[in-house]
């Protein structure tokens, strides 16, 4: 069996800063031809995107895929809602957790797995302001430690 290659297209760094990611899922995305070509060129963004489950189907809103230059009449609207392909059991599990525990679904990254466009979804709980401050402090501490270590090893 050939190894599946995974080529990252878009990453949502802000999601990991704003939320505690409890669990991740991989979902396919229903796209038309010109959207896939645009994604291949790297013209995709999930910074403002969010996911809703409606009528037993998962939809991603706010995922921006730029218009394909040579697409003319076949181009779709850049911000149209796109259906996510998940198993029914996964959707039921996510719906239950979102209802009971106050979780939300956020897209973490968009990538190619083989020739298919996939979205990594995170089951997330929002961070408070003091949690964000703690993350920033940890990052600064780590950066200072790496800087000190680098300076010490130069002499």
CSV table of N, CA and C in Angstrom, one decimal:
chain,number,residue,atom,x,y,z
A,1,UNK,N,0.8,-1.2,0.0
A,1,UNK,CA,0.0,0.0,0.0
A,1,UNK,C,0.9,1.2,0.0
A,2,UNK,N,0.6,2.2,-0.9
A,2,UNK,CA,1.4,3.4,-1.1
A,2,UNK,C,1.1,4.3,0.1
A,3,UNK,N,2.2,5.0,0.5
A,3,UNK,CA,2.0,6.0,1.6
A,3,UNK,C,1.3,7.2,1.1
A,4,UNK,N,0.2,7.6,1.8
A,4,UNK,CA,-0.5,8.8,1.5
A,4,UNK,C,0.3,10.1,1.8
A,5,UNK,N,0.4,11.0,0.8
A,5,UNK,CA,1.1,12.2,1.1
A,5,UNK,C,0.1,13.2,1.6
A,6,UNK,N,0.6,14.1,2.5
A,6,UNK,CA,-0.2,15.1,3.1
A,6,UNK,C,0.4,16.5,2.9
A,7,UNK,N,-0.2,17.3,2.0
A,7,UNK,CA,0.3,18.6,1.7
A,7,UNK,C,-0.6,19.7,2.3
A,8,UNK,N,-0.1,20.4,3.2
A,8,UNK,CA,-0.8,21.4,3.9
A,8,UNK,C,-1.1,22.6,3.0
A,9,UNK,N,-2.4,23.1,3.1
A,9,UNK,CA,-2.8,24.2,2.2
A,9,UNK,C,-3.0,25.5,3.1
A,10,UNK,N,-3.9,25.3,4.1
A,10,UNK,CA,-4.2,26.4,5.0
A,10,UNK,C,-4.2,25.9,6.5
A,11,UNK,N,-3.7,26.8,7.3
A,11,UNK,CA,-3.6,26.5,8.8
A,11,UNK,C,-4.4,27.6,9.6
A,12,UNK,N,-5.0,27.2,10.6
A,12,UNK,CA,-5.8,28.1,11.5
A,12,UNK,C,-5.0,28.2,12.8
A,13,UNK,N,-4.0,29.0,12.9
A,13,UNK,CA,-3.2,29.2,14.1
A,13,UNK,C,-4.0,29.8,15.2
A,14,UNK,N,-4.9,30.7,14.8
A,14,UNK,CA,-5.8,31.4,15.8
A,14,UNK,C,-6.7,30.5,16.6
A,15,UNK,N,-7.1,29.4,16.0
A,15,UNK,CA,-8.0,28.4,16.6
A,15,UNK,C,-7.3,27.8,17.8
A,16,UNK,N,-6.0,27.5,17.7
A,16,UNK,CA,-5.3,26.9,18.8
A,16,UNK,C,-5.0,27.9,19.9
A,17,UNK,N,-5.0,29.2,19.6
A,17,UNK,CA,-4.8,30.2,20.6
A,17,UNK,C,-6.1,30.5,21.3
A,18,UNK,N,-7.2,30.5,20.6
A,18,UNK,CA,-8.5,30.9,21.2
A,18,UNK,C,-9.2,29.7,21.9
A,19,UNK,N,-8.9,28.5,21.6
A,19,UNK,CA,-9.6,27.3,22.1
A,19,UNK,C,-8.7,26.2,22.6
A,20,UNK,N,-9.3,25.5,23.6
A,20,UNK,CA,-8.6,24.2,24.0
A,20,UNK,C,-9.2,23.2,23.0
A,21,UNK,N,-8.3,22.5,22.3
A,21,UNK,CA,-8.7,21.5,21.3
A,21,UNK,C,-8.8,20.1,22.1
A,22,UNK,N,-10.0,19.6,22.2
A,22,UNK,CA,-10.2,18.3,22.9
A,22,UNK,C,-10.0,17.1,22.1
A,23,UNK,N,-10.5,17.1,20.8
A,23,UNK,CA,-10.4,16.0,19.9
A,23,UNK,C,-10.4,16.5,18.5
A,24,UNK,N,-9.8,15.7,17.6
A,24,UNK,CA,-9.8,16.1,16.2
A,24,UNK,C,-10.4,15.1,15.3
A,25,UNK,N,-10.9,15.5,14.2
A,25,UNK,CA,-11.6,14.6,13.2
A,25,UNK,C,-11.1,15.1,11.8
A,26,UNK,N,-11.1,14.1,10.9
A,26,UNK,CA,-10.8,14.4,9.5
A,26,UNK,C,-12.0,14.3,8.7
A,27,UNK,N,-12.3,15.3,7.9
A,27,UNK,CA,-13.5,15.3,7.1
A,27,UNK,C,-13.1,15.7,5.7
A,28,UNK,N,-13.8,15.1,4.7
A,28,UNK,CA,-13.7,15.5,3.3
A,28,UNK,C,-14.6,16.7,3.1
A,29,UNK,N,-14.3,17.4,2.0
A,29,UNK,CA,-15.1,18.6,1.6
A,29,UNK,C,-15.7,18.4,0.2
A,30,UNK,N,-16.9,18.8,0.1
A,30,UNK,CA,-17.6,18.7,-1.2
A,30,UNK,C,-17.2,20.0,-2.0
A,31,UNK,N,-16.4,19.9,-3.0
A,31,UNK,CA,-16.0,21.1,-3.8
A,31,UNK,C,-16.3,20.9,-5.3
A,32,UNK,N,-16.4,22.0,-6.0
A,32,UNK,CA,-16.5,21.8,-7.5
A,32,UNK,C,-15.1,21.9,-8.1
A,33,UNK,N,-15.0,21.7,-9.4
A,33,UNK,CA,-13.7,21.6,-10.1
A,33,UNK,C,-12.9,22.8,-10.0
A,34,UNK,N,-13.5,24.0,-10.2
A,34,UNK,CA,-12.7,25.2,-10.1
A,34,UNK,C,-12.2,25.5,-8.7
A,35,UNK,N,-13.0,25.1,-7.7
A,35,UNK,CA,-12.5,25.3,-6.3
A,35,UNK,C,-11.3,24.4,-6.0
A,36,UNK,N,-11.3,23.2,-6.5
A,36,UNK,CA,-10.2,22.3,-6.3
A,36,UNK,C,-8.9,22.9,-6.9
A,37,UNK,N,-9.1,23.4,-8.1
A,37,UNK,CA,-7.9,24.0,-8.8
A,37,UNK,C,-7.4,25.2,-8.1
A,38,UNK,N,-8.3,26.0,-7.5
A,38,UNK,CA,-7.9,27.2,-6.7
A,38,UNK,C,-7.2,26.7,-5.5
A,39,UNK,N,-7.7,25.7,-4.8
A,39,UNK,CA,-7.1,25.1,-3.6
A,39,UNK,C,-5.7,24.6,-3.9
A,40,UNK,N,-5.5,23.9,-5.1
A,40,UNK,CA,-4.2,23.4,-5.5
A,40,UNK,C,-3.2,24.5,-5.6
A,41,UNK,N,-3.7,25.7,-6.0
A,41,UNK,CA,-2.8,26.9,-6.1
A,41,UNK,C,-2.5,27.5,-4.7
A,42,UNK,N,-3.2,27.0,-3.7
A,42,UNK,CA,-3.0,27.5,-2.3
A,42,UNK,C,-3.8,28.7,-2.0
A,43,UNK,N,-4.9,29.0,-2.7
A,43,UNK,CA,-5.7,30.1,-2.5
A,43,UNK,C,-6.9,29.7,-1.6
A,44,UNK,N,-6.7,29.4,-0.4
A,44,UNK,CA,-7.7,29.0,0.6
A,44,UNK,C,-7.4,29.5,1.9
A,45,UNK,N,-8.4,29.9,2.7
A,45,UNK,CA,-8.3,30.4,4.0
A,45,UNK,C,-9.4,29.9,5.0
A,46,UNK,N,-9.0,29.5,6.2
A,46,UNK,CA,-10.0,29.1,7.2
A,46,UNK,C,-9.9,29.9,8.4
A,47,UNK,N,-9.3,31.1,8.4
A,47,UNK,CA,-9.2,31.9,9.6
A,47,UNK,C,-10.5,32.3,10.2
A,48,UNK,N,-11.5,32.7,9.4
A,48,UNK,CA,-12.8,33.2,9.9
A,48,UNK,C,-13.8,32.1,9.8
A,49,UNK,N,-13.4,30.9,9.5
A,49,UNK,CA,-14.4,29.8,9.3
A,49,UNK,C,-14.9,29.2,10.6
A,50,UNK,N,-16.1,28.6,10.5
A,50,UNK,CA,-16.7,27.9,11.6
A,50,UNK,C,-17.6,26.8,11.1
A,51,UNK,N,-17.9,25.8,11.9
A,51,UNK,CA,-18.7,24.6,11.4
A,51,UNK,C,-20.0,24.5,12.2
A,52,UNK,N,-21.0,24.2,11.5
A,52,UNK,CA,-22.3,23.9,12.1
A,52,UNK,C,-22.8,22.6,11.7
A,53,UNK,N,-23.6,21.9,12.5
A,53,UNK,CA,-24.3,20.7,12.1
A,53,UNK,C,-25.8,21.0,12.0
A,54,UNK,N,-26.3,20.9,10.8
A,54,UNK,CA,-27.7,21.2,10.5
A,54,UNK,C,-28.4,20.0,9.8
A,55,UNK,N,-29.5,19.5,10.3
A,55,UNK,CA,-30.2,18.4,9.7
A,55,UNK,C,-29.4,17.2,9.5
A,56,UNK,N,-28.5,16.9,10.5
A,56,UNK,CA,-27.7,15.7,10.4
A,56,UNK,C,-26.5,15.8,9.4
A,57,UNK,N,-26.2,17.0,9.0
A,57,UNK,CA,-25.1,17.2,8.0
A,57,UNK,C,-24.2,18.3,8.6
A,58,UNK,N,-22.9,18.1,8.4
A,58,UNK,CA,-21.9,19.1,8.8
A,58,UNK,C,-21.6,20.1,7.7
A,59,UNK,N,-21.6,21.4,8.0
A,59,UNK,CA,-21.4,22.4,7.0
A,59,UNK,C,-20.3,23.3,7.5
A,60,UNK,N,-19.4,23.8,6.6
A,60,UNK,CA,-18.4,24.8,7.0
A,60,UNK,C,-18.7,26.1,6.4
A,61,UNK,N,-18.8,27.1,7.2
A,61,UNK,CA,-19.1,28.5,6.7
A,61,UNK,C,-17.9,29.4,6.9
A,62,UNK,N,-17.7,30.3,6.0
A,62,UNK,CA,-16.6,31.3,6.1
A,62,UNK,C,-15.3,30.8,5.5
A,63,UNK,N,-15.3,29.6,5.0
A,63,UNK,CA,-14.0,29.1,4.4
A,63,UNK,C,-13.9,29.7,3.0
A,64,UNK,N,-12.9,30.6,2.9
A,64,UNK,CA,-12.7,31.4,1.7
A,64,UNK,C,-11.8,30.6,0.7
A,65,UNK,N,-12.4,30.4,-0.5
A,65,UNK,CA,-11.6,29.8,-1.6
A,65,UNK,C,-11.7,30.8,-2.8
A,66,UNK,N,-10.6,31.4,-3.1
A,66,UNK,CA,-10.6,32.4,-4.1
A,66,UNK,C,-11.1,31.9,-5.5
A,67,UNK,N,-11.5,32.8,-6.3
A,67,UNK,CA,-12.0,32.4,-7.7
A,67,UNK,C,-10.8,31.9,-8.5
A,68,UNK,N,-11.0,30.9,-9.3
A,68,UNK,CA,-10.0,30.4,-10.2
A,68,UNK,C,-9.9,31.3,-11.4
A,69,UNK,N,-8.7,31.7,-11.7
A,69,UNK,CA,-8.5,32.7,-12.8
A,69,UNK,C,-9.1,32.3,-14.1
A,70,UNK,N,-9.0,31.1,-14.5
A,70,UNK,CA,-9.5,30.6,-15.8
A,70,UNK,C,-10.8,29.9,-15.7
A,71,UNK,N,-11.5,30.1,-14.6
A,71,UNK,CA,-12.8,29.4,-14.3
A,71,UNK,C,-14.0,30.0,-15.0
A,72,UNK,N,-13.9,31.3,-15.4
A,72,UNK,CA,-15.0,32.1,-15.9
A,72,UNK,C,-16.4,31.7,-15.4
A,73,UNK,N,-17.3,31.1,-16.1
A,73,UNK,CA,-18.7,30.9,-15.7
A,73,UNK,C,-18.8,29.7,-14.7
A,74,UNK,N,-17.8,28.9,-14.6
A,74,UNK,CA,-17.8,27.7,-13.7
A,74,UNK,C,-17.4,28.1,-12.3
A,75,UNK,N,-16.9,29.3,-12.0
A,75,UNK,CA,-16.5,29.7,-10.7
A,75,UNK,C,-17.8,29.8,-9.8
A,76,UNK,N,-17.5,29.4,-8.5
A,76,UNK,CA,-18.6,29.5,-7.5
A,76,UNK,C,-18.2,30.6,-6.6
A,77,UNK,N,-19.2,31.0,-5.8
A,77,UNK,CA,-19.0,32.1,-4.8
A,77,UNK,C,-17.9,31.7,-3.8
A,78,UNK,N,-17.0,32.6,-3.5
A,78,UNK,CA,-15.8,32.2,-2.6
A,78,UNK,C,-16.2,31.8,-1.2
A,79,UNK,N,-17.3,32.4,-0.6
A,79,UNK,CA,-17.6,32.1,0.7
A,79,UNK,C,-18.9,31.2,0.9
A,80,UNK,N,-19.2,30.5,-0.2
A,80,UNK,CA,-20.4,29.7,-0.1
A,80,UNK,C,-20.2,28.6,1.0
A,81,UNK,N,-21.3,28.2,1.7
A,81,UNK,CA,-21.2,27.1,2.6
A,81,UNK,C,-20.8,25.8,1.9
A,82,UNK,N,-19.9,25.0,2.5
A,82,UNK,CA,-19.4,23.8,1.9
A,82,UNK,C,-19.8,22.6,2.8
A,83,UNK,N,-20.3,21.5,2.2
A,83,UNK,CA,-20.6,20.4,3.0
A,83,UNK,C,-19.4,19.6,3.4
A,84,UNK,N,-19.4,19.1,4.6
A,84,UNK,CA,-18.3,18.2,5.1
A,84,UNK,C,-18.8,16.8,5.1
A,85,UNK,N,-17.9,15.9,4.7
A,85,UNK,CA,-18.2,14.5,4.7
A,85,UNK,C,-17.7,13.8,5.9
A,86,UNK,N,-18.6,13.4,6.8
A,86,UNK,CA,-18.3,12.7,8.0
A,86,UNK,C,-19.3,11.5,8.1
A,87,UNK,N,-18.9,10.5,8.9
A,87,UNK,CA,-19.8,9.4,9.1
A,87,UNK,C,-20.9,9.8,10.0
A,88,UNK,N,-22.1,9.2,9.8
A,88,UNK,CA,-23.2,9.5,10.6
A,88,UNK,C,-23.0,9.4,12.1
A,89,UNK,N,-22.2,8.3,12.5
A,89,UNK,CA,-21.9,8.1,13.9
A,89,UNK,C,-21.0,9.3,14.5
A,90,UNK,N,-20.1,9.8,13.7
A,90,UNK,CA,-19.2,10.9,14.1
A,90,UNK,C,-20.1,12.1,14.3
A,91,UNK,N,-21.0,12.4,13.4
A,91,UNK,CA,-21.9,13.6,13.5
A,91,UNK,C,-22.8,13.5,14.7
A,92,UNK,N,-23.3,12.3,15.0
A,92,UNK,CA,-24.1,12.1,16.2
A,92,UNK,C,-23.3,12.3,17.5
A,93,UNK,N,-22.1,11.8,17.5
A,93,UNK,CA,-21.2,12.0,18.6
A,93,UNK,C,-20.9,13.5,18.9
A,94,UNK,N,-20.6,14.2,17.8
A,94,UNK,CA,-20.2,15.6,17.9
A,94,UNK,C,-21.5,16.4,18.3
A,95,UNK,N,-22.6,16.1,17.8
A,95,UNK,CA,-23.8,16.8,18.2
A,95,UNK,C,-24.1,16.6,19.7
A,96,UNK,N,-24.0,15.4,20.2
A,96,UNK,CA,-24.2,15.1,21.6
A,96,UNK,C,-23.2,15.9,22.5
A,97,UNK,N,-21.9,15.9,22.1
A,97,UNK,CA,-20.9,16.6,22.9
A,97,UNK,C,-21.1,18.1,22.9
A,98,UNK,N,-21.5,18.6,21.7
A,98,UNK,CA,-21.8,20.1,21.6
A,98,UNK,C,-23.0,20.5,22.4
A,99,UNK,N,-24.0,19.7,22.5
A,99,UNK,CA,-25.2,20.0,23.2
A,99,UNK,C,-24.9,20.0,24.8
A,100,UNK,N,-24.2,18.9,25.2
A,100,UNK,CA,-24.1,18.7,26.7
A,100,UNK,C,-23.0,19.6,27.3
A,101,UNK,N,-21.8,19.6,26.7
A,101,UNK,CA,-20.6,20.1,27.3
A,101,UNK,C,-20.3,21.6,26.9
A,102,UNK,N,-21.1,22.1,25.9
A,102,UNK,CA,-20.8,23.5,25.5
A,102,UNK,C,-19.6,23.6,24.6
A,103,UNK,N,-19.3,22.6,23.8
A,103,UNK,CA,-18.2,22.6,22.9
A,103,UNK,C,-18.6,23.3,21.6
A,104,UNK,N,-17.6,23.6,20.7
A,104,UNK,CA,-17.9,24.1,19.4
A,104,UNK,C,-16.9,23.4,18.4
A,105,UNK,N,-17.2,23.5,17.1
A,105,UNK,CA,-16.4,22.9,16.1
A,105,UNK,C,-15.6,24.0,15.4
A,106,UNK,N,-14.3,23.8,15.2
A,106,UNK,CA,-13.5,24.8,14.5
A,106,UNK,C,-12.6,24.0,13.5
A,107,UNK,N,-12.5,24.6,12.3
A,107,UNK,CA,-11.5,24.0,11.4
A,107,UNK,C,-10.1,24.4,11.7
A,108,UNK,N,-9.2,23.4,11.8
A,108,UNK,CA,-7.8,23.6,12.2
A,108,UNK,C,-6.9,23.8,11.0
A,109,UNK,N,-7.1,22.9,10.0
A,109,UNK,CA,-6.2,23.0,8.8
A,109,UNK,C,-6.9,22.3,7.6
A,110,UNK,N,-6.5,22.8,6.4
A,110,UNK,CA,-7.0,22.2,5.1
A,110,UNK,C,-5.8,21.6,4.5
A,111,UNK,N,-5.9,20.4,3.9
A,111,UNK,CA,-4.7,19.8,3.3
A,111,UNK,C,-5.2,18.8,2.3
A,112,UNK,N,-4.3,18.4,1.4
A,112,UNK,CA,-4.5,17.4,0.4
A,112,UNK,C,-4.0,16.0,1.0
A,113,UNK,N,-4.8,15.0,1.0
A,113,UNK,CA,-4.4,13.7,1.4
A,113,UNK,C,-4.6,12.8,0.1
A,114,UNK,N,-3.4,12.6,-0.5
A,114,UNK,CA,-3.5,12.0,-1.9
A,114,UNK,C,-4.0,13.1,-2.8
A,115,UNK,N,-5.1,12.8,-3.5
A,115,UNK,CA,-5.7,13.8,-4.4
A,115,UNK,C,-7.0,14.4,-3.8
A,116,UNK,N,-7.3,14.1,-2.5
A,116,UNK,CA,-8.5,14.6,-1.9
A,116,UNK,C,-8.3,15.7,-1.0
A,117,UNK,N,-9.2,16.7,-1.0
A,117,UNK,CA,-9.1,17.8,-0.1
A,117,UNK,C,-9.8,17.5,1.2
A,118,UNK,N,-9.0,17.6,2.3
A,118,UNK,CA,-9.5,17.2,3.7
A,118,UNK,C,-9.4,18.4,4.6
A,119,UNK,N,-10.3,18.4,5.6
A,119,UNK,CA,-10.3,19.5,6.6
A,119,UNK,C,-10.1,18.8,8.0
A,120,UNK,N,-9.2,19.2,8.8
A,120,UNK,CA,-9.1,18.7,10.1
A,120,UNK,C,-9.9,19.6,11.0
A,121,UNK,N,-10.9,18.9,11.7
A,121,UNK,CA,-11.8,19.6,12.6
A,121,UNK,C,-11.5,19.4,14.0
A,122,UNK,N,-11.6,20.4,14.8
A,122,UNK,CA,-11.3,20.3,16.2
A,122,UNK,C,-12.5,20.5,17.1
A,123,UNK,N,-12.8,19.6,18.0
A,123,UNK,CA,-13.8,19.8,19.0
A,123,UNK,C,-13.2,20.6,20.1
A,124,UNK,N,-13.7,21.9,20.2
A,124,UNK,CA,-13.0,22.8,21.1
A,124,UNK,C,-13.8,23.5,22.1
A,125,UNK,N,-13.2,23.9,23.2
A,125,UNK,CA,-13.8,24.7,24.2
A,125,UNK,C,-13.1,26.0,24.3
A,126,UNK,N,-13.8,27.1,24.4
A,126,UNK,CA,-13.2,28.4,24.4
A,126,UNK,C,-12.3,28.7,25.6
A,127,UNK,N,-11.2,29.5,25.4
A,127,UNK,CA,-10.3,29.8,26.4
A,127,UNK,C,-10.8,31.2,27.0
A,128,UNK,N,-10.5,31.4,28.3
A,128,UNK,CA,-10.7,32.6,28.9
A,128,UNK,C,-9.5,33.5,28.7
A,129,UNK,N,-9.6,34.8,29.0
A,129,UNK,CA,-8.5,35.7,28.8
A,129,UNK,C,-7.2,35.3,29.6
A,130,UNK,N,-7.4,34.8,30.8
A,130,UNK,CA,-6.2,34.5,31.6
A,130,UNK,C,-5.5,33.2,31.1
A,131,UNK,N,-6.3,32.3,30.4
A,131,UNK,CA,-5.7,31.1,29.8
A,131,UNK,C,-4.8,31.6,28.6
A,132,UNK,N,-5.3,32.6,27.9
A,132,UNK,CA,-4.5,33.1,26.7
A,132,UNK,C,-3.2,33.8,27.2
A,133,UNK,N,-3.3,34.5,28.4
A,133,UNK,CA,-2.1,35.2,28.9
A,133,UNK,C,-1.1,34.1,29.4
A,134,UNK,N,-1.6,33.0,30.0
A,134,UNK,CA,-0.7,32.0,30.4
A,134,UNK,C,0.0,31.3,29.2
A,135,UNK,N,-0.7,31.1,28.1
A,135,UNK,CA,0.0,30.6,26.9
A,135,UNK,C,1.1,31.5,26.4
A,136,UNK,N,0.8,32.8,26.4
A,136,UNK,CA,1.7,33.8,25.9
A,136,UNK,C,3.0,33.8,26.8
A,137,UNK,N,2.8,33.7,28.1
A,137,UNK,CA,3.9,33.7,29.1
A,137,UNK,C,4.7,32.5,28.9
A,138,UNK,N,4.1,31.3,28.6
A,138,UNK,CA,4.9,30.1,28.4
A,138,UNK,C,5.7,30.2,27.1
A,139,UNK,N,5.1,30.8,26.1
A,139,UNK,CA,5.8,30.9,24.8
A,139,UNK,C,7.0,31.8,25.0
A,140,UNK,N,6.8,32.9,25.8
A,140,UNK,CA,7.9,33.9,26.0
A,140,UNK,C,9.1,33.2,26.8
A,141,UNK,N,8.7,32.4,27.8
A,141,UNK,CA,9.7,31.7,28.6
A,141,UNK,C,10.5,30.8,27.8
A,142,UNK,N,9.8,30.0,26.9
A,142,UNK,CA,10.5,29.0,26.1
A,142,UNK,C,11.4,29.8,25.1
A,143,UNK,N,11.0,30.9,24.6
A,143,UNK,CA,11.8,31.7,23.6
A,143,UNK,C,13.1,32.2,24.3
A,144,UNK,N,12.9,32.7,25.6
A,144,UNK,CA,14.0,33.2,26.3
A,144,UNK,C,15.0,32.1,26.7
A,145,UNK,N,14.5,30.9,27.0
A,145,UNK,CA,15.4,29.8,27.4
A,145,UNK,C,16.2,29.3,26.1
A,146,UNK,N,15.5,29.3,25.0
A,146,UNK,CA,16.2,28.9,23.7
A,146,UNK,C,17.3,30.0,23.4
A,147,UNK,N,17.0,31.2,23.6
A,147,UNK,CA,17.9,32.3,23.3
A,147,UNK,C,19.2,32.2,24.3
A,148,UNK,N,18.9,32.0,25.6
A,148,UNK,CA,20.0,31.8,26.5
A,148,UNK,C,20.8,30.6,26.2
A,149,UNK,N,20.2,29.5,25.8
A,149,UNK,CA,20.9,28.3,25.4
A,149,UNK,C,21.8,28.5,24.2
A,150,UNK,N,21.3,29.2,23.2
A,150,UNK,CA,22.0,29.5,22.0
A,150,UNK,C,23.2,30.4,22.3
A,151,UNK,N,23.1,31.4,23.2
A,151,UNK,CA,24.1,32.3,23.5
A,151,UNK,C,25.2,31.6,24.3
A,152,UNK,N,24.8,30.7,25.3
A,152,UNK,CA,25.7,30.0,26.1
A,152,UNK,C,26.6,29.0,25.2
A,153,UNK,N,26.0,28.4,24.2
A,153,UNK,CA,26.7,27.5,23.4
A,153,UNK,C,27.6,28.1,22.3
A,154,UNK,N,27.5,29.4,22.1
A,154,UNK,CA,28.4,30.1,21.2
A,154,UNK,C,29.8,30.3,21.8
A,155,UNK,N,29.9,30.4,23.1
A,155,UNK,CA,31.2,30.7,23.7
A,155,UNK,C,31.9,29.5,24.2
